[in-house]
Structure formats: C-alpha cells, structure tokens
Coordinates of C-alpha atoms in Angstrom, one line a residue:
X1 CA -32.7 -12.0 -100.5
X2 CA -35.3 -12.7 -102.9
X3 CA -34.8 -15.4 -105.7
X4 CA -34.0 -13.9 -109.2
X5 CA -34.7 -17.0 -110.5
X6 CA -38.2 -17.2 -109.2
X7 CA -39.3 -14.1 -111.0
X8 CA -41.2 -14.7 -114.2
X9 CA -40.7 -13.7 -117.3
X10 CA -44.4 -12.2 -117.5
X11 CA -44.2 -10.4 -113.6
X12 CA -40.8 -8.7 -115.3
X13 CA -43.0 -7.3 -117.9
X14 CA -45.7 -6.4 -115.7
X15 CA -44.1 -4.8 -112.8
X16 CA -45.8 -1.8 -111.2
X17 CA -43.1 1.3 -110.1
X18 CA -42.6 1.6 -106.9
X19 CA -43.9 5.0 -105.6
X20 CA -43.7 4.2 -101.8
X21 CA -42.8 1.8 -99.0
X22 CA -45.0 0.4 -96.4
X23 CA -42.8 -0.1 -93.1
X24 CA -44.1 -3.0 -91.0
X25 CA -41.7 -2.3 -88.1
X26 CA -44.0 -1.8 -85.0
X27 CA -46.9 -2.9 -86.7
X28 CA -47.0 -6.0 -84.5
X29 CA -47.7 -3.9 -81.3
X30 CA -50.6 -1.8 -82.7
X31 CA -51.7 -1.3 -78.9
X32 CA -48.3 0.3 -77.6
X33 CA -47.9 3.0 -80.8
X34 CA -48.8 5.9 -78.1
X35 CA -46.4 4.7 -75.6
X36 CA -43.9 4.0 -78.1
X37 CA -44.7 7.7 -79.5
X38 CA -43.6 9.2 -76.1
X39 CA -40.9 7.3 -75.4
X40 CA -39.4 7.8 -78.7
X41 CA -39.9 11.3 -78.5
X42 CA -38.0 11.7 -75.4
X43 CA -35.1 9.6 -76.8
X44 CA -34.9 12.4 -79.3
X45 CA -35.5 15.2 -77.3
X46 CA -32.4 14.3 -74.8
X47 CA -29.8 13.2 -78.0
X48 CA -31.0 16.6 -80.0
X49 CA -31.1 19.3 -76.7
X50 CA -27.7 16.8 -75.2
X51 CA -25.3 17.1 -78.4
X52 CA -26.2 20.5 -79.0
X53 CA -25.4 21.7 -75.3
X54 CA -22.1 20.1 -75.7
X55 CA -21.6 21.9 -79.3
X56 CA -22.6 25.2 -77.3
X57 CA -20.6 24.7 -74.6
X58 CA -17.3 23.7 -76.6
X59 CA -17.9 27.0 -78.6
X60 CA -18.5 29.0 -75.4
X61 CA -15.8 27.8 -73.2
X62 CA -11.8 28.5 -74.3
X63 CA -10.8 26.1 -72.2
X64 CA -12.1 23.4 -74.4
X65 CA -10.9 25.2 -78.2
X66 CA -8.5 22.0 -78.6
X67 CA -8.5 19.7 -81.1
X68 CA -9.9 16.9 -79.4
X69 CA -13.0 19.3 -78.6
X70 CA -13.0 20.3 -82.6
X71 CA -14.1 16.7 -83.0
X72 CA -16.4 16.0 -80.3
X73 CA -18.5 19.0 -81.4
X74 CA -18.0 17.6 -85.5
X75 CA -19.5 14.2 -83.4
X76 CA -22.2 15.7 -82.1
X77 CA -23.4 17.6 -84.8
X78 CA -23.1 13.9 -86.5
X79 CA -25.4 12.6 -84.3
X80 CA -28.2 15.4 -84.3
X81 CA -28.0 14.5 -87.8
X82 CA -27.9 10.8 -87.5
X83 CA -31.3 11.0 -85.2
X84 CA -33.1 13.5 -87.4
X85 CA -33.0 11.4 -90.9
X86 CA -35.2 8.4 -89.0
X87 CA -36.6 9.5 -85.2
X88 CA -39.1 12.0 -87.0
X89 CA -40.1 9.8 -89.5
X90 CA -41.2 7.2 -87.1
X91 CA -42.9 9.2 -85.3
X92 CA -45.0 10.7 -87.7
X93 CA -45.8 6.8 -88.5
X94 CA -46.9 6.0 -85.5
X95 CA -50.6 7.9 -85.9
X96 CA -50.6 6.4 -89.2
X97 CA -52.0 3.1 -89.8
X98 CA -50.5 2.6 -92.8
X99 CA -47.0 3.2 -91.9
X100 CA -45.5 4.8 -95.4
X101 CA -42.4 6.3 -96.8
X102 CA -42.0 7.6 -100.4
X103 CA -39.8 5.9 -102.6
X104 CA -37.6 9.3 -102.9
X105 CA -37.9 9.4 -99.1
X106 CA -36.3 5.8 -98.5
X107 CA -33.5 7.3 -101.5
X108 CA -32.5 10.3 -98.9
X109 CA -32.6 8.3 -95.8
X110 CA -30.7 5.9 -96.9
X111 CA -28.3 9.0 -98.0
X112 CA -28.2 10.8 -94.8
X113 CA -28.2 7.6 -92.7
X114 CA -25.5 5.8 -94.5
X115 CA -23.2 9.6 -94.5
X116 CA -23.7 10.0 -91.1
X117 CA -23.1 6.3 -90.0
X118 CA -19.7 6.3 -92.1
X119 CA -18.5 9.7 -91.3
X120 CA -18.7 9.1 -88.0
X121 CA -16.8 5.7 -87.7
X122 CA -13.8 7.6 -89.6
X123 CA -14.4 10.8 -87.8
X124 CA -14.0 8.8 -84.2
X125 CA -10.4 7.1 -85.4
X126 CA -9.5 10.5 -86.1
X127 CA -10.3 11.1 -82.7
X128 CA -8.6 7.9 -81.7
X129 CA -5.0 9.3 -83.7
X130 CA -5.9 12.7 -81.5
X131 CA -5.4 10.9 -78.1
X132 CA -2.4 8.7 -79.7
X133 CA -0.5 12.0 -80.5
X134 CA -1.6 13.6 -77.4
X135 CA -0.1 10.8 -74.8
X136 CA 2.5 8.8 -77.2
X137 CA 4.4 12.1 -78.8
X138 CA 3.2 14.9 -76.5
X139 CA 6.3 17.4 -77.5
X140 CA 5.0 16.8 -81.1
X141 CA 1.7 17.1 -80.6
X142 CA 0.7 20.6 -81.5
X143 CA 2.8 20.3 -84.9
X144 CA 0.9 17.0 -85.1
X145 CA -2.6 18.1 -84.3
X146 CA -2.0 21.7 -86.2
X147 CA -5.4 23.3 -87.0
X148 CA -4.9 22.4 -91.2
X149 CA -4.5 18.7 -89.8
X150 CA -7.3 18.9 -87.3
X151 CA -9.6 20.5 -90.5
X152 CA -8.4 18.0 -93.0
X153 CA -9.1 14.8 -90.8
X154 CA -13.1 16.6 -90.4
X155 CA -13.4 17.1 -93.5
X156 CA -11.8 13.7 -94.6
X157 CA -14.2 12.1 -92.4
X158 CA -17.6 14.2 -94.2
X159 CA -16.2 13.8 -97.6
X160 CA -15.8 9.5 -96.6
X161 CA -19.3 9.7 -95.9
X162 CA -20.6 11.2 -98.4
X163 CA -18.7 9.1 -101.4
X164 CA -19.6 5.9 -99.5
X165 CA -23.2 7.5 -99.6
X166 CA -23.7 8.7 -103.0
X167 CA -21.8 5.2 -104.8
X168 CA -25.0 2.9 -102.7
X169 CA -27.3 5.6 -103.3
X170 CA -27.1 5.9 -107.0
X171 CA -26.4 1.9 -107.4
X172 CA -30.1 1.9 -105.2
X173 CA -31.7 3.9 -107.3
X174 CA -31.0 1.3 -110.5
X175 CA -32.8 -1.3 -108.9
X176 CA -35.7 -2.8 -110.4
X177 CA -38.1 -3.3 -107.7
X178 CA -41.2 -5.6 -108.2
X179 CA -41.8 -7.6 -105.5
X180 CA -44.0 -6.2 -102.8
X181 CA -43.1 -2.8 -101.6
X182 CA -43.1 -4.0 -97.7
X183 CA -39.9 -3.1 -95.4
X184 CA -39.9 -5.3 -92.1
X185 CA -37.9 -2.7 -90.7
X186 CA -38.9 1.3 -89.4
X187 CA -36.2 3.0 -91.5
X188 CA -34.7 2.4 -95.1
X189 CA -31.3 0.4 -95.2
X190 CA -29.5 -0.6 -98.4
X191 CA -29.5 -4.2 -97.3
X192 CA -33.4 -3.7 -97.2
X193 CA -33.8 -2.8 -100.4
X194 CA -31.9 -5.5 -101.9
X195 CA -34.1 -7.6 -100.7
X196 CA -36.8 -6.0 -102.3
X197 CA -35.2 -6.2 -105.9
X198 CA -35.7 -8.8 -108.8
X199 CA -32.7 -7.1 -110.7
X200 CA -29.0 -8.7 -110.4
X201 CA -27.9 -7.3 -107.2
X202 CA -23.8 -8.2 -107.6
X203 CA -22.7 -4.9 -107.8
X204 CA -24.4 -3.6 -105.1
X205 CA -23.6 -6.3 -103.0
X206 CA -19.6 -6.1 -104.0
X207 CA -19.9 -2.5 -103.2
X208 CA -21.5 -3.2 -100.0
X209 CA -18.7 -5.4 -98.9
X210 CA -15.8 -3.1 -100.0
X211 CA -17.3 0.0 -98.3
X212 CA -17.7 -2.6 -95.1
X213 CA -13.6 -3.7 -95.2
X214 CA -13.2 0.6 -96.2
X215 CA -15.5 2.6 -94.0
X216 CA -16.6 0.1 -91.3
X217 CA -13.7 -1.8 -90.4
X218 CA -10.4 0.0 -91.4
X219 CA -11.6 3.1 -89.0
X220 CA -12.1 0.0 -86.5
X221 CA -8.7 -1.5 -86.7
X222 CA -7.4 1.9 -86.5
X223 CA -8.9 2.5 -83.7
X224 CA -8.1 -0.8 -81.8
X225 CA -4.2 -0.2 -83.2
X226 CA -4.3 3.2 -81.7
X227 CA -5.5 2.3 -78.3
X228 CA -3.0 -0.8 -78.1
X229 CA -0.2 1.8 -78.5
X230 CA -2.0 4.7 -76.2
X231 CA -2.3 1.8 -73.3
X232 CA 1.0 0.5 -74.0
X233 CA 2.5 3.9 -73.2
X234 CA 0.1 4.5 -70.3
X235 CA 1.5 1.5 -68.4
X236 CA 5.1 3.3 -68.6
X237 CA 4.6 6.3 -67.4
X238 CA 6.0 5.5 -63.5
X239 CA 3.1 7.0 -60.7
X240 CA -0.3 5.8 -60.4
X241 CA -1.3 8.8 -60.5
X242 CA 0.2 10.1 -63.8
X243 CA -1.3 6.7 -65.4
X244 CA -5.1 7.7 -63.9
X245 CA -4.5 11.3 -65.5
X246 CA -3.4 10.6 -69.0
X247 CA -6.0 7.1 -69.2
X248 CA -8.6 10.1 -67.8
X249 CA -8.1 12.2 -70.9
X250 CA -9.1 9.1 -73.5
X251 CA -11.8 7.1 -70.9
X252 CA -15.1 8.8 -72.9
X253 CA -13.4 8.3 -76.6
X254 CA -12.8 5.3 -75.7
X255 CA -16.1 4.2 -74.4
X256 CA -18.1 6.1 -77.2
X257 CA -15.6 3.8 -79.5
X258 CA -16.6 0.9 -78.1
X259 CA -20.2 1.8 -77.8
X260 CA -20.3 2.5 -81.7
X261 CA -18.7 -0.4 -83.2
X262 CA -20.4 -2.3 -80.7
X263 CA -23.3 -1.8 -81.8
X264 CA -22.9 -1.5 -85.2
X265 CA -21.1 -4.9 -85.6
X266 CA -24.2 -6.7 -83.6
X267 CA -26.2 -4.6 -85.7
X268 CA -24.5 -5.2 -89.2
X269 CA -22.7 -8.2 -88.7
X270 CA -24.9 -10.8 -86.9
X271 CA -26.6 -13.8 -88.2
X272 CA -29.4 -13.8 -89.4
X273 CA -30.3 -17.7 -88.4
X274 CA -33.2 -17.3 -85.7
X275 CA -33.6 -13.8 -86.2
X276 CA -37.3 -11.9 -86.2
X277 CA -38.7 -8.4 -86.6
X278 CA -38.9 -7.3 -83.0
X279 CA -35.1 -8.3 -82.4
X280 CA -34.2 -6.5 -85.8
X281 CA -36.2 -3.6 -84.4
X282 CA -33.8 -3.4 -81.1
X283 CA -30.6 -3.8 -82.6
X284 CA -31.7 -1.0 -84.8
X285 CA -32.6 0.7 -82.2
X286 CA -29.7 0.4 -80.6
X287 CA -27.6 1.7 -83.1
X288 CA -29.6 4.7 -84.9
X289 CA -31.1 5.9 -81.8
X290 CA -29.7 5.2 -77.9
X291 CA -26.2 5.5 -79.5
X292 CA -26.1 9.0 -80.2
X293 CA -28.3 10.0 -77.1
X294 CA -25.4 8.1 -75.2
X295 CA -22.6 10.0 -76.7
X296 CA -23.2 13.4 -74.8
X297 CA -24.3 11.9 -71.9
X298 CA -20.8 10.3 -71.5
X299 CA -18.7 12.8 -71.9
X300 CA -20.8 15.2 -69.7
X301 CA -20.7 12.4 -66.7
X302 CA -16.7 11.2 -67.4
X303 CA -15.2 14.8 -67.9
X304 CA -14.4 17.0 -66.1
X305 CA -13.8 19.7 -68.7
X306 CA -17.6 19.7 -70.5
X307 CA -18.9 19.3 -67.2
X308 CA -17.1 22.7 -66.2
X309 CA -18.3 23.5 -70.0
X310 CA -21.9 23.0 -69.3
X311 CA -22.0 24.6 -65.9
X312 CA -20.7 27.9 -67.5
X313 CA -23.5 27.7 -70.0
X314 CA -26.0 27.0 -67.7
X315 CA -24.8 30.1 -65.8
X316 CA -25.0 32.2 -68.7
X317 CA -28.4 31.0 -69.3
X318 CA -30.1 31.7 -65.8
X319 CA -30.0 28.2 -65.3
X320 CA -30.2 27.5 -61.1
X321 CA -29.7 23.8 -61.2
X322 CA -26.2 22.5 -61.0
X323 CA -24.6 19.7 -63.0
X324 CA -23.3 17.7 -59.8
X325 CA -19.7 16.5 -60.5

C-alpha cells in the first residue's frame, strides 16, 4: 500500500480526479494479445453456453426439480454472472493499446465481482447443509429442505452478497485517489484500489477483514464442519455399496467446494513476498475465470442425473451427438 506519509501537503492540494484506470495486466506480452484474445474467448464461450445448459436442463427435466438442483442452477447463473463482469472487459482491452476502464466502470465491477464472489461461497455451504440433511437425517429431510427453506437459504446467499458488496463499494467510492491511476492487474479489486489511495484507508481495511472472517471463511468452516459430519455418517452405513451411493450424491459439491476456496484462499490469502504481475495474473485467473468454466463441466462428467439432464435437452434440440457416460 502506498505511504500516506509520503504524500505532500502541496500533491494533496493539487490532485487531479480520477476519471479512468489504465490496467497494465498483459501489457508485458504485447505480442501474445491475439492469442490471448482467442483463448480467452473460448474460456467464456464454454463457462457461459456450459452453466446455462445445466440451468436449461434442471428446468427441463423433473427428475432433477430437488432442492439440491434449485441451487446448482442459483450456482450457475452465479457464475454466468461472475464471468460477464470481467471476461468482456478484457477482451475488449486486448485491441486496445491503452488498456482502460472508467472510474465508474472499476465502481460496478468491483460491485458485481465482489456479489457474485460472496454469494457464491454462502450459496455453496447452503448446498453443503443440503447434502448434510440429505444423508445425516434423511426421514427429515423434506421438512428440512422445504421449498420456503430452500428459497430463503438463495435468497440469504444474494442478499449476503450484495450487503458485503454495497458496504466496500460505497467505502471505495470515498477514497481520495491521487497517485497514478495504473492497476497491475486486468480487473478492479478492492485491495487494488487501496493501493491506489492517499486517503486513510483503516476503515476499509477493517471492513475488508470482517467481511473476510463473515463471507469468506464462516461459509468455509461450514462447509468443512458439514462434510466432517456427512463423511462421518458415510463410514456407517454397513455395504460398500450403500457408502459409494450416498458419497456419489455429494462427490461434485464437494469437489466444486474445494475447487472454490481453493482457489480463492491462494488467490486472496497468499503472500505477497516474491510475488510479480504475471503470477497475480494466473491466480486471478484461476479464480474469476477457469473456476466457473469448471463448475458445469463437473457436474455434467460426475452425475449421472445432469448427464441424463443434458441428453434429454440435446434431444429436444435435434442435437445427434451423445454425451458419453
């Protein structure tokens, strides 16, 4: 973060506003903006067309009107949005050669990004309670998972987001910002920003924390608390093959879990000791962009059910080629 105490008295008073952000992420590799135009473009292509065949076919097939389809179509619909607040942007940027964002601009996509990224870890341990209920109090489960409860955890999980959002968003937009107006990343973060500021910081930086112990890793430990107890009734239930079954019906929710908070610990958490702009760059890009391609592309490949799902739709479509099983 950039010294307070380094900022003069007369650059205070003479500080331009801010009307736009120059990213510098990619800049380095001015010869490889085409390829990494295409290949970007594809990422977002199969994460946009993959999440909203698996929203289709959920809404298409009864088979899969259950609650723990309710979510993955809420999760999917999370990640169409996740990829569309930064994929297009970059893109655009890559013909330019100045690599720009408006200062509004960096304000929304830090709103839709940070919504998204938190209603999604909140949204996948409600997902996580789901498979709980479903294998550790099966008799209970449809007065557990009723459709009010199933509708309240969603909109729990969008209404987390969003206050998360809007408390960094408006503290963002009080910054006084006159250093230079240069972002050493290809999207607009809040921890970005801070470094860009010559104001006092404290508050945002307290917020940051809080929402990081609230939003990031409660949802987490939840989570991790809820698959201790779904494992530990796994390993009593007597045949091998009722234990393959009921671990079957949690193995893509769990990996997705892991997948996420994977990522977004390396992504959020790590040092920064060492650390340069094409390695910030991947870890990005491994959270805000393969992440939710991954998603539908493991449930379609570990369930059976949206697999089935999926081959229906592609029926009803004319489609000839077969999902193989």
């Amino acid at each position: 973060m950039l010294s307070k105490e380094g900022v003069t008295p007369f650059e205070m008073n003479n500080q331009t506003i801010v009307s736009e952000f120059i990213f510098l992420g990619f800049s380095n590799h001015p010869k490889l903006q085409g390829l990494f135009f295409l290949i970007f473009l594809v990422i977002y292509l199969i994460a946009v067309l993959g999440n909203t065949l698996i929203i289709m076919a959920i809404k298409v097939s009864p088979a899969l009107q259950t609650p723990m389809y309710y979510f993955l179509s809420n999760l999917s619909f999370l990640d169409i949005c996740y990829t569309s607040t930064t994929i297009p942007v970059m893109l655009v940027n890559f013909f330019r050669e100045k690599k720009t964002i408006s200062y509004e601009g960096c304000l929304s996509q830090i709103f839709f990004l940070v919504t998204c990224a938190g209603a999604e870890g909140v949204l996948l341990a409600a997902m996580a309670y789901d498979r709980y209920a479903a294998i550790c109090h099966p008799l209970q489960y449809p007065i557990f998972m009723s459709v009010k409860v199933c509708v309240c955890l969603v909109t729990g999980s969008w209404l987390c987001g969003l206050v998360n959002s809007l408390t960094h968003t408006v503290l963002a937009a009080t910054l006084t910002l006159c250093g230079p107006n240069q972002i050493s990343h290809f999207l607009c973060d809040i921890p970005l920003l801070l470094k860009l500021s010559c104001s006092d910081t404290s508050v945002n930086e307290s917020v940051l924390h809080a929402a990081s112990a609230t939003i990031g890793l409660s949802p987490c430990l939840f989570t991790a608390v809820s698959y201790i107890l779904i494992i530990s009734a796994i390993l009593r239930i007597p045949s091998a093959q009722g234990r393959s079954k009921a671990f079957s019906t949690c193995a893509s929710h769990l990996t997705v879990v892991v997948v996420f908070f994977g990522m977004a610990n390396f992504n959020y958490d790590r040092p920064n000791v060492g650390s340069n702009l094409d390695m910030d760059i991947l870890v990005s890009v491994l959270f805000c962009v393969i992440t939710p391609m991954l998603n539908p592309i493991i449930y379609s490949l570990r369930n059976k059910e949206v697999k089935g799902a999926l081959k229906k739709l592609a029926g009803e479509f004319g489609f000839s080629r077969k999902i193989s099983d």
